[in-house]
Short mmCIF file of C-alpha atoms and ligand atoms in Angstrom, two decimals:
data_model
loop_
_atom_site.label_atom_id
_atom_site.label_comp_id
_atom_site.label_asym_id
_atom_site.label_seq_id
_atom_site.Cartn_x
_atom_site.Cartn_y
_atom_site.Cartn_z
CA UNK O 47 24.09 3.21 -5.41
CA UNK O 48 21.71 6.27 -6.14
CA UNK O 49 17.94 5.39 -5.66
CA UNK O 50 15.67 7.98 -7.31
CA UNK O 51 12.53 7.53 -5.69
CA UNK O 52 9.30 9.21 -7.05
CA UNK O 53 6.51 10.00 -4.85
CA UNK O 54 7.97 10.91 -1.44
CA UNK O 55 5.49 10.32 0.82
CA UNK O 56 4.73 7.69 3.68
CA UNK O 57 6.19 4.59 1.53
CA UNK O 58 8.91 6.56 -0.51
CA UNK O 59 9.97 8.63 2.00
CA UNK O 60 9.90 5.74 4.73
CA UNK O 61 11.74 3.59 2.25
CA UNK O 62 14.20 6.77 1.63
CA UNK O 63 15.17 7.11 5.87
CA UNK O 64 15.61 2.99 5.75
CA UNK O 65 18.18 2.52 1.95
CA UNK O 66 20.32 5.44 3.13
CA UNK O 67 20.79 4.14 6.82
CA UNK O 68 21.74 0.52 6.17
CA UNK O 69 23.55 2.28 3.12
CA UNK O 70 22.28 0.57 0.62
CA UNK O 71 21.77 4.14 -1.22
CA UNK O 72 24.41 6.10 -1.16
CA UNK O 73 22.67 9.36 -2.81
CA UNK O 74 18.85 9.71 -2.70
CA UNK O 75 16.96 11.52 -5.39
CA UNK O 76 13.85 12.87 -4.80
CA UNK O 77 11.01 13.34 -7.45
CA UNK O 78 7.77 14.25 -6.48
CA UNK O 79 4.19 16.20 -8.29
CA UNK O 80 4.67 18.63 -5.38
CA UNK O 81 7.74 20.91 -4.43
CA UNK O 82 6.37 21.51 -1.22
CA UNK O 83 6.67 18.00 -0.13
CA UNK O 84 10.13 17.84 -1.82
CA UNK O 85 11.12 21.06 0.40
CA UNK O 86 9.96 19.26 3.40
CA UNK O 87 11.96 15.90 2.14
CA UNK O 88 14.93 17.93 1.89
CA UNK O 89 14.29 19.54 5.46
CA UNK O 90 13.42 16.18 7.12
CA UNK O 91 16.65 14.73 5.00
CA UNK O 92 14.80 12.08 3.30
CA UNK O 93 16.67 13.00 0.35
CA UNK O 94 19.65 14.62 -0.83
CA UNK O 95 18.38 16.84 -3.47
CA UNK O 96 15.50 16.81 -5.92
CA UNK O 97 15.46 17.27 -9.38
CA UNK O 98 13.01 16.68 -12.49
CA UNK O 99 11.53 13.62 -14.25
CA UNK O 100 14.10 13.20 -16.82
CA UNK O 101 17.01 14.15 -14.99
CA UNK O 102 16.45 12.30 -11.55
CA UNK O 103 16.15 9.16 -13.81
CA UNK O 104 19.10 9.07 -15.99
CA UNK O 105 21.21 9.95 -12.57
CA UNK O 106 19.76 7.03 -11.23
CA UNK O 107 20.73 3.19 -11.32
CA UNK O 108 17.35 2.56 -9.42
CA UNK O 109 14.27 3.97 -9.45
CA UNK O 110 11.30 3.30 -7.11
CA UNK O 111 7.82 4.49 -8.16
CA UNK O 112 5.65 5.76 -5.10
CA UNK O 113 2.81 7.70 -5.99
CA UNK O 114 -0.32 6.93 -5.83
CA UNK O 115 -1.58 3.80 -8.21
CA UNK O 116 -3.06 5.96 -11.12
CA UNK O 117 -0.37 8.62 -11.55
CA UNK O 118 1.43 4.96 -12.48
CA UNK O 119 -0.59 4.20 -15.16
CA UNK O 120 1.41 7.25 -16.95
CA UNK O 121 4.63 7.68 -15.03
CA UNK O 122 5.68 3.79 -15.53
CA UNK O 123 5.86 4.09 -19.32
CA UNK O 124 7.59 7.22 -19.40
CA UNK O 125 10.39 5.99 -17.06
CA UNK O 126 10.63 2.86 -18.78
CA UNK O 127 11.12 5.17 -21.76
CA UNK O 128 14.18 6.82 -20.14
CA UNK O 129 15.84 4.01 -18.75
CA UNK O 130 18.65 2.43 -20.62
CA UNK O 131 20.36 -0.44 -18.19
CA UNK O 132 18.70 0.73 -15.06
CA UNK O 133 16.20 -0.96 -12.80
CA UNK O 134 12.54 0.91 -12.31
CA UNK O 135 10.20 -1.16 -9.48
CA UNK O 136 6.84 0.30 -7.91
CA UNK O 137 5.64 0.01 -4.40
CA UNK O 138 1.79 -0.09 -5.53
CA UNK O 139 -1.46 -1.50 -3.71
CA UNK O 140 -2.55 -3.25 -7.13
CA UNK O 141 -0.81 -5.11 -10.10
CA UNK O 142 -3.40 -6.03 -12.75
CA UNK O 143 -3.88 -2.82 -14.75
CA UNK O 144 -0.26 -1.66 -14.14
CA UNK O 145 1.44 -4.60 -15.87
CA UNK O 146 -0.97 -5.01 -18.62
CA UNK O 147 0.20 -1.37 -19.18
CA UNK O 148 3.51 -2.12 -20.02
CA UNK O 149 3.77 -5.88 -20.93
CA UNK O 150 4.48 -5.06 -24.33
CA UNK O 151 7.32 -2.47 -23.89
CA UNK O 152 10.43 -2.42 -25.61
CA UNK O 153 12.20 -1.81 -21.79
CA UNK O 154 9.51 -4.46 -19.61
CA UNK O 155 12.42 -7.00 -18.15
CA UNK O 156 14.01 -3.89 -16.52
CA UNK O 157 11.22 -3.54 -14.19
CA UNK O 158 10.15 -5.47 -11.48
CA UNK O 159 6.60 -5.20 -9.92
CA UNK O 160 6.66 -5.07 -6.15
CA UNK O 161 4.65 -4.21 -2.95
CA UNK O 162 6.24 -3.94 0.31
CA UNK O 163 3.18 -5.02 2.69
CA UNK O 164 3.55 -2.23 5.39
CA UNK O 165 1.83 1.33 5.88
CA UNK O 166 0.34 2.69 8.28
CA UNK O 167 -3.12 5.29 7.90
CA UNK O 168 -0.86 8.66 7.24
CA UNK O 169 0.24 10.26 4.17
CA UNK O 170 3.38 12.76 2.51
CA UNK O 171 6.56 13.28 3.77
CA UNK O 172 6.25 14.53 7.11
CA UNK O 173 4.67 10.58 8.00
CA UNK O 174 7.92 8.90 6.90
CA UNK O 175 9.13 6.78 9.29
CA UNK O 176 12.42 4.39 9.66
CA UNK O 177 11.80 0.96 10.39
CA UNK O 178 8.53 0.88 8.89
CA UNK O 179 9.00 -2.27 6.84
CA UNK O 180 11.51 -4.23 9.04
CA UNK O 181 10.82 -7.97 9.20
CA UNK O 182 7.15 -7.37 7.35
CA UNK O 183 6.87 -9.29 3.87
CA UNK O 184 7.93 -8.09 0.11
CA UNK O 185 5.55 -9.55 -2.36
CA UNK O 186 7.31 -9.64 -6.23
CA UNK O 187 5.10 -10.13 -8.84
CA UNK O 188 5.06 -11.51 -12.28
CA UNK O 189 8.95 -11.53 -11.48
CA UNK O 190 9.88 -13.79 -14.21
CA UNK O 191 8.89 -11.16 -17.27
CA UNK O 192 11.80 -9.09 -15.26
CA UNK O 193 15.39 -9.52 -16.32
CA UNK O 194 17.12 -11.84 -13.90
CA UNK O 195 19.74 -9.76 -12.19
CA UNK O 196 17.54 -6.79 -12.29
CA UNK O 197 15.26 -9.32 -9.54
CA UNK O 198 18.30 -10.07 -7.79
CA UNK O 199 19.07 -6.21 -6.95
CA UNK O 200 15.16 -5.66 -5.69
CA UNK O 201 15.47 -9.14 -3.85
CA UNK O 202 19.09 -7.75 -2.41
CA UNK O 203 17.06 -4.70 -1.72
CA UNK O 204 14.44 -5.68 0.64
CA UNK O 205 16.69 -8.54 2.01
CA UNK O 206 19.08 -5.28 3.33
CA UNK O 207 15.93 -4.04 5.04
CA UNK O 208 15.20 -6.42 6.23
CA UNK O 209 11.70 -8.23 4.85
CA UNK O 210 10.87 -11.65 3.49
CA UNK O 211 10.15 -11.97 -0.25
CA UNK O 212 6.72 -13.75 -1.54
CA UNK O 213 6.47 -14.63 -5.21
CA UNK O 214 2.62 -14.08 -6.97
CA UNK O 215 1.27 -13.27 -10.29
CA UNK O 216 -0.55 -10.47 -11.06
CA UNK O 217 -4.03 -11.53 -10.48
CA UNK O 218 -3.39 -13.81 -7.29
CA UNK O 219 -1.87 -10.59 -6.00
CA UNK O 220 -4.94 -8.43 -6.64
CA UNK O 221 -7.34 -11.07 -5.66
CA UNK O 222 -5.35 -11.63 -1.77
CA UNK O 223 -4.95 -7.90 -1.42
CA UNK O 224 -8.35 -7.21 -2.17
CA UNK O 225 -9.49 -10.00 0.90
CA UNK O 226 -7.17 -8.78 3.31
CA UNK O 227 -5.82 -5.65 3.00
CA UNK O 228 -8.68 -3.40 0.84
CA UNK O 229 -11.61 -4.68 2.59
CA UNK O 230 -10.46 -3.69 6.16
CA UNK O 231 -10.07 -0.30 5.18
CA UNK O 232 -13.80 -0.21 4.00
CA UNK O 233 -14.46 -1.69 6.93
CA UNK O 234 -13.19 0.98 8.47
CA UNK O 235 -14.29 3.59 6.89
CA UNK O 236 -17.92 2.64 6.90
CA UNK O 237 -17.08 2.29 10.89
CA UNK O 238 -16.07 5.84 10.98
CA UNK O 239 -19.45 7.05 8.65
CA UNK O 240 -21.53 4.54 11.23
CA UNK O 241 -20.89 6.05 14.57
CA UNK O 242 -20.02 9.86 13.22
CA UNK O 243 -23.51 9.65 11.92
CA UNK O 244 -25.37 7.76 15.10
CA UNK O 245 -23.21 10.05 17.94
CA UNK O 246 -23.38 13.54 17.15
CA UNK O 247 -21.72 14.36 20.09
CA UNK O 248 -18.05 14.51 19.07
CA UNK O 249 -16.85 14.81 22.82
CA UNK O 250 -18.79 11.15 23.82
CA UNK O 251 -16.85 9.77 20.98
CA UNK O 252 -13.45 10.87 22.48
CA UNK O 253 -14.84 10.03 25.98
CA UNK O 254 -15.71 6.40 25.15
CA UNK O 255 -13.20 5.37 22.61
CA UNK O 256 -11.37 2.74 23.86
CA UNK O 257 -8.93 0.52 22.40
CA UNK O 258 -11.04 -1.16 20.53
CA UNK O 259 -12.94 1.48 18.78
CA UNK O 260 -9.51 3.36 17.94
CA UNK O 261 -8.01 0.51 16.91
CA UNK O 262 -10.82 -0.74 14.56
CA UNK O 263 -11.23 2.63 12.75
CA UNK O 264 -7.48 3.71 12.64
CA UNK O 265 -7.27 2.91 8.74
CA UNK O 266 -10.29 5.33 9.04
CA UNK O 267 -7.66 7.85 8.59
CA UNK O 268 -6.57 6.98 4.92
CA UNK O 269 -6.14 9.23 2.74
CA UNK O 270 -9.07 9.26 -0.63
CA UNK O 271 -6.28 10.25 -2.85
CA UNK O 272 -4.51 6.76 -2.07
CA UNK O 273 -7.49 4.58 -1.59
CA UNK O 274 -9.75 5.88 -4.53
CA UNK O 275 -7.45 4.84 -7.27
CA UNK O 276 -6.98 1.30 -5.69
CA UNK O 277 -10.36 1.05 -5.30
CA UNK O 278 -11.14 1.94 -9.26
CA UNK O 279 -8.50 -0.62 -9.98
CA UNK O 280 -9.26 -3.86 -7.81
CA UNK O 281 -12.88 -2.75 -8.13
CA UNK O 282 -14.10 -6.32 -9.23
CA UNK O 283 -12.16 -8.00 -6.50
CA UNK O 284 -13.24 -6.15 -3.91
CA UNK O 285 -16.94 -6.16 -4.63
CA UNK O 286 -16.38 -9.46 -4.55
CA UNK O 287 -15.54 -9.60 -0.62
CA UNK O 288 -17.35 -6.60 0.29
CA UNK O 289 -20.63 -9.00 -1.19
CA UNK O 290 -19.66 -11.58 1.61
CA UNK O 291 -19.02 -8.54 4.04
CA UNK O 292 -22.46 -7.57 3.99
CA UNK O 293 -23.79 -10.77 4.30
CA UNK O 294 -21.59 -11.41 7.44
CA UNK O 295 -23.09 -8.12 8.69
CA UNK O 296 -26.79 -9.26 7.84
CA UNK O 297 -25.88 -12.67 9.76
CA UNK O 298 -25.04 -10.74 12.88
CA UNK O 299 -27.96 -8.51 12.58
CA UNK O 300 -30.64 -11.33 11.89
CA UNK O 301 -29.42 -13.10 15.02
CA UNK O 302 -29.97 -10.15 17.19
CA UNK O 303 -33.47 -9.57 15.76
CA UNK O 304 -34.44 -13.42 16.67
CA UNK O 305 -32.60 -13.09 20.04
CA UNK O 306 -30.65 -16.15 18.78
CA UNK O 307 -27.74 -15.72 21.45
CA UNK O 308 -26.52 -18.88 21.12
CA UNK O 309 -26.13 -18.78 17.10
CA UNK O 310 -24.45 -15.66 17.99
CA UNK O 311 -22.42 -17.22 20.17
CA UNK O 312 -20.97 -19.76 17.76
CA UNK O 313 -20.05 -17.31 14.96
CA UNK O 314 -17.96 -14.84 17.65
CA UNK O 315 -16.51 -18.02 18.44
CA UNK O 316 -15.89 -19.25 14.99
CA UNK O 317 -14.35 -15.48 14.70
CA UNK O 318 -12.02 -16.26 16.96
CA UNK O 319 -10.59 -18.77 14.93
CA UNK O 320 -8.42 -15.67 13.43
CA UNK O 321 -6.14 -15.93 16.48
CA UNK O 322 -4.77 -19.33 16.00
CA UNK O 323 -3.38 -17.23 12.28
CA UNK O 324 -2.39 -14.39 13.89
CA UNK O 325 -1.81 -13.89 17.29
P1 LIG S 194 1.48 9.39 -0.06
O1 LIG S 194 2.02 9.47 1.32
O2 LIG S 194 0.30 10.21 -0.43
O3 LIG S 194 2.69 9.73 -1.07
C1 LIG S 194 2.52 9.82 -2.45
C2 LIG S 194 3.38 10.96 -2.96
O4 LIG S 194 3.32 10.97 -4.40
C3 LIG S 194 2.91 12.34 -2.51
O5 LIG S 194 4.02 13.13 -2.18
C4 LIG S 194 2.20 12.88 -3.76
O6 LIG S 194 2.16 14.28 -3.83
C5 LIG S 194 3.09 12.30 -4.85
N1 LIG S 194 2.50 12.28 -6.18
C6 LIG S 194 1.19 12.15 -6.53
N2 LIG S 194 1.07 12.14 -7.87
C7 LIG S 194 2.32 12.27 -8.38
C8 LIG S 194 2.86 12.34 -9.70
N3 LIG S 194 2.06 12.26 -10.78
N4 LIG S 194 4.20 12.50 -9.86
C9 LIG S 194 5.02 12.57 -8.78
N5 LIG S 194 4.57 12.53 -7.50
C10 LIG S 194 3.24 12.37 -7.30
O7 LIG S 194 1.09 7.88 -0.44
P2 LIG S 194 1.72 6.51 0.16
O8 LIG S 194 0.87 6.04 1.28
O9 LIG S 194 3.19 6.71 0.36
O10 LIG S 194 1.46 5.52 -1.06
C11 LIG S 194 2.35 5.49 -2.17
C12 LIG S 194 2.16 4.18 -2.93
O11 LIG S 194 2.45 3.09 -2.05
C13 LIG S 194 0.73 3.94 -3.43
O12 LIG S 194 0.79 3.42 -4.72
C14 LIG S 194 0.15 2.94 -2.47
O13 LIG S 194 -0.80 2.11 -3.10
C15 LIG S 194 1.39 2.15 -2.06
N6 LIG S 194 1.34 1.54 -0.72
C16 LIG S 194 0.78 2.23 0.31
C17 LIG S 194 0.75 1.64 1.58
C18 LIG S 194 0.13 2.38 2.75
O14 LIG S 194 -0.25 1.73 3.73
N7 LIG S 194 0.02 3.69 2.70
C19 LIG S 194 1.32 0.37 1.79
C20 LIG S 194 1.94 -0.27 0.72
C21 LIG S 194 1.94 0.32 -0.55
P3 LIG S 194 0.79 15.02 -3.30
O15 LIG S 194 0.77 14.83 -1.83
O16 LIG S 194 0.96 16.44 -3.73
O17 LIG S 194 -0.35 14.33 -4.00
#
């Protein structure tokens, strides 16, 4: 099978190492906005040669957007435009404003809307990695405006991988991404602004950063040119859980003004309540 893959960066390029070794892509095409990161696809081997838009896609018999979320906005209907029996997915953060985008095209059943649920806080081709997505989850979504078999090949896919498969619709998707995945990374990087700003002294944050400071501001590390574009898209979603963030945040912070230890007690304790969902 030849995967064209557009967008080789951390997921496409990741997603490139892991098709061609359990050779379920034979021949990879890369497409990408930059030809420096296709010269350093073709130098890591992520992909056997790289060619233009219209070209990589008619070689193609799958096609597997990666860029970031807004580029799709534009790049989704002009695929679907080339395709004739193909199959086009994405590997986006968000759903919504995608699908509405193309619900009405003349080519919608032969893509499928998915999101592989793994990353980690790098970007481009040089932070591709094999075995990225192994046993993590595949959420499809909307699957049943896609043509049948078209699902089955996305679903044989990330089965070769191998990740499980999760069913939503468009707005569930946005909604539960938004909770879990988009408001840890503001988390994060309002971490990151927090203790920059309040220790100027950059060699007492290397000193003292243990564990748990690295490992709550590592999605600190995101790039803006993925993150803003989710952002803009789930924007009503995830004001909606940053609102509760805040007040969490003013809970802690009222407690410590009244001294009220054992209040503050309770709610680490009710915190740790995450562990018995994962451990
Ligand atoms: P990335 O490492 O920055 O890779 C994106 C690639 O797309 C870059 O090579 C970029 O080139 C290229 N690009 C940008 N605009 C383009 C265009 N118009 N046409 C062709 N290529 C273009 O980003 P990523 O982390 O792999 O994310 C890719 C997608 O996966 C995003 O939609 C993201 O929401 C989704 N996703 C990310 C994660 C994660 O944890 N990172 C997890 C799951 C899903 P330049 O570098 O020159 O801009």
């Amino acid at each position: 099978m030849t995967v064209a893959i557009i967008g080789i960066g951390l997921i496409g390029g990741s997603l490139a190492i892991t098709l061609k070794e359990n050779g379920f892509a034979g021949h990879i095409i890369g497409i990408d906005a930059s030809q420096e990161n296709l010269d350093k696809a073709i130098r890591r081997r992520l992909i056997d040669e790289d060619l233009p838009l219209e070209e990589g896609v008619k070689k193609a018999d799958l096609i597997i957007l990666a860029t970031p979320v807004d580029a799709m906005l534009t790049l989704l209907p002009q695929v679907l435009d080339l395709v004739e029996d193909q199959v086009v997915i994405d590997v986006g953060s968000t759903k919504a404003e995608l699908l509405n985008t193309v619900d009405q095209h003349p080519r919608r059943s032969r893509y499928v809307a998915t999101h592989p649920m793994a990353g980690t806080e790098f970007s481009g081709p040089e932070a591709a990695i094999p075995n990225l997505f192994d046993h993590k989850c595949a959420v499809l979504i909307d699957a049943d405006c896609s043509a049948p078999e078209a699902v089955k090949l996305v679903r044989k896919m990330y089965e070769s991988i191998p990740m499980t498969i999760v069913e939503l619709d468009r707005e569930a998707h946005d909604l539960h991404s938004a909770y879990v995945s988009h408001i840890s990374h503001i988390s994060s990087f309002a971490l990151a602004l927090t203790v920059l700003e309040k220790e100027r002294d950059e060699g007492r944050i290397f000193e003292l950063a243990s564990g748990g400071f690295s490992s709550t501001v590592r999605l600190a590390k995101s790039s803006p040119n993925m993150w803003i574009p989710i952002f803009r898209q789930n924007r009503d979603h995830v004001l909606d859980v940053l609102d509760e963030h805040i007040n969490q945040l003013a809970r802690f912070r009222s407690l410590l003004i009244k001294k009220d230890f054992d209040t503050f007690y309770q709610l680490i304790a009710q915190a740790n309540d995450i562990k018995r969902i994962l451990r």
